[in-house]
Amino acid sequence: MQHNFFATISRMKYIERWALMRNSRPENLSEHSLEVAMISHALCVIGNVRYGKHLNAEKAALCGLYHDASEIITGDMPTPVKYANQKLKTAYKEVEADSENRLLDELPDDLRPAFEGIFHAESTEEEHYMRRLVKAADKISALIKCIEEENSGNREFRTAKSTTEESIRHLAAEMPEVTDFVNEFLPSYGRTLDELLTESVRPKTQPRNS
């Protein structure tokens, strides 16, 4: 029997984000999801290494990869519309959940439980915190897009940048991993490849004379 799950997931590359905005370079859902996956993983690693957490960083990366998969069916609904009021927010959540279940229905019965664990959160404190970090990674990825557009001379994203920065500040107040990533990694975005490679080459520390 044939199953359509992965063929459907592969269509993320056809879903363009920021549809209501003038983009200097279009961004598709596949690109965004990869970036969210990497940042989600990094945030969990920071939490584990620096703050004594016990987060599943590998699962966080998978959650990041699939976090917007429902948009293959719904399309990328602009944030101002999605959260315009509680009624719309609730309705969209229902549509999103239905779309995720439709995707899961495309899996064989024996594989579905493994993927349900990615799409649907477990009711543990660690899982809840990990999912919040994935949400933070989503916001950081959006901010990176705003920075890139701003650096290209496009002023279209200035309001989005401001509101996204405010959202990240609220998240960082409760999650130190977000603060660390923003302080240590975000400043490098927007630099040229030559600048990134030059700055990454540091002289080796010379041993002290005994």
One Martini backbone bead per residue (centre of mass of N, CA, C, O) as a GRO file, in nm:
protein
  210
    1MET     BB    1   0.096   0.036   0.021
    2GLN     BB    2   0.044   0.366  -0.023
    3HIS     BB    3   0.203   0.677   0.095
    4ASN     BB    4   0.179   1.054   0.138
    5PHE     BB    5   0.343   1.205   0.351
    6PHE     BB    6   0.626   1.287   0.218
    7ALA     BB    7   0.513   1.415  -0.038
    8THR     BB    8   0.365   1.634   0.118
    9ILE     BB    9   0.601   1.755   0.283
   10SER     BB   10   0.769   1.841   0.023
   11ARG     BB   11   0.567   2.102  -0.022
   12MET     BB   12   0.702   2.327   0.151
   13LYS     BB   13   0.863   2.468  -0.088
   14TYR     BB   14   0.576   2.611  -0.196
   15ILE     BB   15   0.560   2.778   0.072
   16GLU     BB   16   0.511   3.108   0.125
   17ARG     BB   17   0.624   3.365   0.308
   18TRP     BB   18   0.516   3.675   0.356
   19ALA     BB   19   0.275   3.746   0.144
   20LEU     BB   20   0.212   4.065   0.233
   21MET     BB   21   0.511   4.115   0.156
   22ARG     BB   22   0.794   4.278   0.055
   23ASN     BB   23   1.051   4.095  -0.098
   24SER     BB   24   1.385   4.047  -0.173
   25ARG     BB   25   1.354   3.739  -0.062
   26PRO     BB   26   1.216   3.458  -0.071
   27GLU     BB   27   1.041   3.241   0.170
   28ASN     BB   28   1.023   2.916   0.260
   29LEU     BB   29   0.919   2.660   0.465
   30SER     BB   30   1.175   2.488   0.452
   31GLU     BB   31   1.378   2.700   0.544
   32HIS     BB   32   1.244   2.775   0.811
   33SER     BB   33   1.239   2.488   0.940
   34LEU     BB   34   1.541   2.443   0.949
   35GLU     BB   35   1.608   2.685   1.130
   36VAL     BB   36   1.428   2.604   1.368
   37ALA     BB   37   1.565   2.334   1.425
   38MET     BB   38   1.849   2.443   1.494
   39ILE     BB   39   1.762   2.640   1.721
   40SER     BB   40   1.617   2.440   1.901
   41HIS     BB   41   1.861   2.267   1.958
   42ALA     BB   42   2.039   2.491   2.078
   43LEU     BB   43   1.857   2.571   2.317
   44CYS     BB   44   1.868   2.290   2.455
   45VAL     BB   45   2.170   2.274   2.490
   46ILE     BB   46   2.195   2.522   2.666
   47GLY     BB   47   2.010   2.419   2.890
   48ASN     BB   48   2.180   2.166   2.961
   49VAL     BB   49   2.471   2.293   3.001
   50ARG     BB   50   2.390   2.573   3.176
   51TYR     BB   51   2.085   2.482   3.337
   52GLY     BB   52   2.022   2.172   3.405
   53LYS     BB   53   1.872   2.037   3.189
   54HIS     BB   54   1.635   1.772   3.032
   55LEU     BB   55   1.647   1.794   2.707
   56ASN     BB   56   1.524   1.705   2.382
   57ALA     BB   57   1.700   1.810   2.119
   58GLU     BB   58   1.621   1.618   1.888
   59LYS     BB   59   1.316   1.659   1.912
   60ALA     BB   60   1.320   1.963   1.869
   61ALA     BB   61   1.414   1.948   1.577
   62LEU     BB   62   1.166   1.794   1.474
   63CYS     BB   63   0.956   2.001   1.561
   64GLY     BB   64   1.074   2.223   1.381
   65LEU     BB   65   1.033   2.082   1.105
   66TYR     BB   66   0.696   2.038   1.172
   67HIS     BB   67   0.552   2.304   1.293
   68ASP     BB   68   0.428   2.397   0.979
   69ALA     BB   69   0.292   2.161   0.810
   70SER     BB   70  -0.010   2.258   0.790
   71GLU     BB   71   0.051   2.477   0.558
   72ILE     BB   72   0.011   2.290   0.317
   73ILE     BB   73  -0.308   2.333   0.358
   74THR     BB   74  -0.351   2.644   0.469
   75GLY     BB   75  -0.121   2.808   0.467
   76ASP     BB   76   0.014   3.133   0.526
   77MET     BB   77  -0.101   3.298   0.786
   78PRO     BB   78  -0.117   3.596   0.890
   79THR     BB   79  -0.068   3.715   1.202
   80PRO     BB   80  -0.284   3.949   1.215
   81VAL     BB   81  -0.511   3.742   1.149
   82LYS     BB   82  -0.473   3.500   1.345
   83TYR     BB   83  -0.464   3.735   1.605
   84ALA     BB   84  -0.706   3.943   1.603
   85ASN     BB   85  -0.880   3.727   1.769
   86GLN     BB   86  -1.009   3.475   1.955
   87LYS     BB   87  -1.185   3.347   1.738
   88LEU     BB   88  -0.966   3.316   1.521
   89LYS     BB   89  -0.760   3.163   1.689
   90THR     BB   90  -0.939   2.917   1.747
   91ALA     BB   91  -1.006   2.841   1.455
   92TYR     BB   92  -0.713   2.795   1.363
   93LYS     BB   93  -0.641   2.570   1.561
   94GLU     BB   94  -0.846   2.372   1.443
   95VAL     BB   95  -0.736   2.366   1.155
   96GLU     BB   96  -0.450   2.278   1.231
   97ALA     BB   97  -0.525   2.009   1.370
   98ASP     BB   98  -0.668   1.886   1.124
   99SER     BB   99  -0.421   1.898   0.934
  100GLU     BB  100  -0.234   1.717   1.101
  101ASN     BB  101  -0.420   1.466   1.090
  102ARG     BB  102  -0.414   1.437   0.784
  103LEU     BB  103  -0.114   1.376   0.771
  104LEU     BB  104  -0.112   1.127   0.964
  105ASP     BB  105  -0.308   0.956   0.778
  106GLU     BB  106  -0.053   0.906   0.566
  107LEU     BB  107   0.028   0.684   0.756
  108PRO     BB  108   0.116   0.415   0.885
  109ASP     BB  109   0.009   0.261   1.167
  110ASP     BB  110   0.304   0.184   1.282
  111LEU     BB  111   0.421   0.497   1.251
  112ARG     BB  112   0.236   0.714   1.379
  113PRO     BB  113   0.321   0.735   1.683
  114ALA     BB  114   0.600   0.871   1.631
  115PHE     BB  115   0.469   1.135   1.498
  116GLU     BB  116   0.277   1.222   1.723
  117GLY     BB  117   0.520   1.305   1.914
  118ILE     BB  118   0.577   1.561   1.732
  119PHE     BB  119   0.291   1.702   1.698
  120HIS     BB  120   0.232   1.603   2.001
  121ALA     BB  121   0.226   1.680   2.322
  122GLU     BB  122   0.342   1.611   2.617
  123SER     BB  123   0.261   1.597   2.984
  124THR     BB  124   0.541   1.750   3.048
  125GLU     BB  125   0.759   1.976   3.161
  126GLU     BB  126   0.986   1.934   2.950
  127GLU     BB  127   0.805   1.942   2.701
  128HIS     BB  128   0.685   2.222   2.742
  129TYR     BB  129   0.956   2.373   2.734
  130MET     BB  130   1.052   2.276   2.460
  131ARG     BB  131   0.812   2.399   2.298
  132ARG     BB  132   0.882   2.691   2.375
  133LEU     BB  133   1.157   2.691   2.230
  134VAL     BB  134   1.041   2.648   1.949
  135LYS     BB  135   0.884   2.911   1.949
  136ALA     BB  136   1.133   3.088   1.982
  137ALA     BB  137   1.272   2.994   1.721
  138ASP     BB  138   1.054   3.106   1.536
  139LYS     BB  139   1.104   3.405   1.616
  140ILE     BB  140   1.404   3.418   1.546
  141SER     BB  141   1.367   3.355   1.246
  142ALA     BB  142   1.195   3.604   1.188
  143LEU     BB  143   1.412   3.809   1.270
  144ILE     BB  144   1.621   3.729   1.062
  145LYS     BB  145   1.451   3.812   0.822
  146CYS     BB  146   1.430   4.111   0.900
  147ILE     BB  147   1.733   4.168   0.894
  148GLU     BB  148   1.782   4.092   0.597
  149GLU     BB  149   1.586   4.300   0.477
  150GLU     BB  150   1.711   4.552   0.603
  151ASN     BB  151   2.003   4.506   0.476
  152SER     BB  152   1.869   4.535   0.174
  153GLY     BB  153   1.666   4.804   0.211
  154ASN     BB  154   1.401   4.692   0.342
  155ARG     BB  155   1.121   4.857   0.513
  156GLU     BB  156   0.876   4.649   0.539
  157PHE     BB  157   0.997   4.505   0.828
  158ARG     BB  158   0.998   4.706   1.074
  159THR     BB  159   0.743   4.620   1.233
  160ALA     BB  160   0.804   4.318   1.257
  161LYS     BB  161   1.065   4.354   1.413
  162SER     BB  162   0.951   4.494   1.663
  163THR     BB  163   0.741   4.272   1.748
  164THR     BB  164   0.945   4.037   1.762
  165GLU     BB  165   1.134   4.153   1.975
  166GLU     BB  166   0.916   4.166   2.195
  167SER     BB  167   0.855   3.864   2.206
  168ILE     BB  168   1.145   3.776   2.281
  169ARG     BB  169   1.167   3.930   2.547
  170HIS     BB  170   0.944   3.769   2.691
  171LEU     BB  171   1.081   3.491   2.661
  172ALA     BB  172   1.361   3.565   2.792
  173ALA     BB  173   1.250   3.621   3.085
  174GLU     BB  174   1.200   3.282   3.111
  175MET     BB  175   1.448   3.210   2.895
  176PRO     BB  176   1.790   3.199   2.893
  177GLU     BB  177   1.848   3.070   2.617
  178VAL     BB  178   1.753   3.309   2.449
  179THR     BB  179   1.951   3.519   2.548
  180ASP     BB  180   2.208   3.373   2.460
  181PHE     BB  181   2.151   3.357   2.159
  182VAL     BB  182   2.107   3.658   2.103
  183ASN     BB  183   2.390   3.754   2.215
  184GLU     BB  184   2.587   3.533   2.054
  185PHE     BB  185   2.441   3.495   1.745
  186LEU     BB  186   2.271   3.731   1.616
  187PRO     BB  187   2.493   3.952   1.533
  188SER     BB  188   2.596   3.785   1.268
  189TYR     BB  189   2.361   3.861   1.122
  190GLY     BB  190   2.429   4.020   0.799
  191ARG     BB  191   2.693   3.927   0.736
  192THR     BB  192   2.944   3.852   0.559
  193LEU     BB  193   3.135   3.593   0.471
  194ASP     BB  194   3.407   3.733   0.512
  195GLU     BB  195   3.347   3.827   0.799
  196LEU     BB  196   3.290   3.551   0.926
  197LEU     BB  197   3.566   3.414   0.851
  198THR     BB  198   3.759   3.622   0.974
  199GLU     BB  199   3.643   3.614   1.272
  200SER     BB  200   3.694   3.291   1.304
  201VAL     BB  201   3.999   3.368   1.290
  202ARG     BB  202   4.210   3.272   1.549
  203PRO     BB  203   4.464   3.290   1.736
  204LYS     BB  204   4.668   3.094   1.888
  205THR     BB  205   4.763   3.003   2.188
  206GLN     BB  206   5.043   3.064   2.352
  207PRO     BB  207   5.269   2.925   2.530
  208ARG     BB  208   5.413   2.948   2.818
  209ASN     BB  209   5.692   3.017   2.969
  210SER     BB  210   5.877   2.828   3.216
   0.00000   0.00000   0.00000
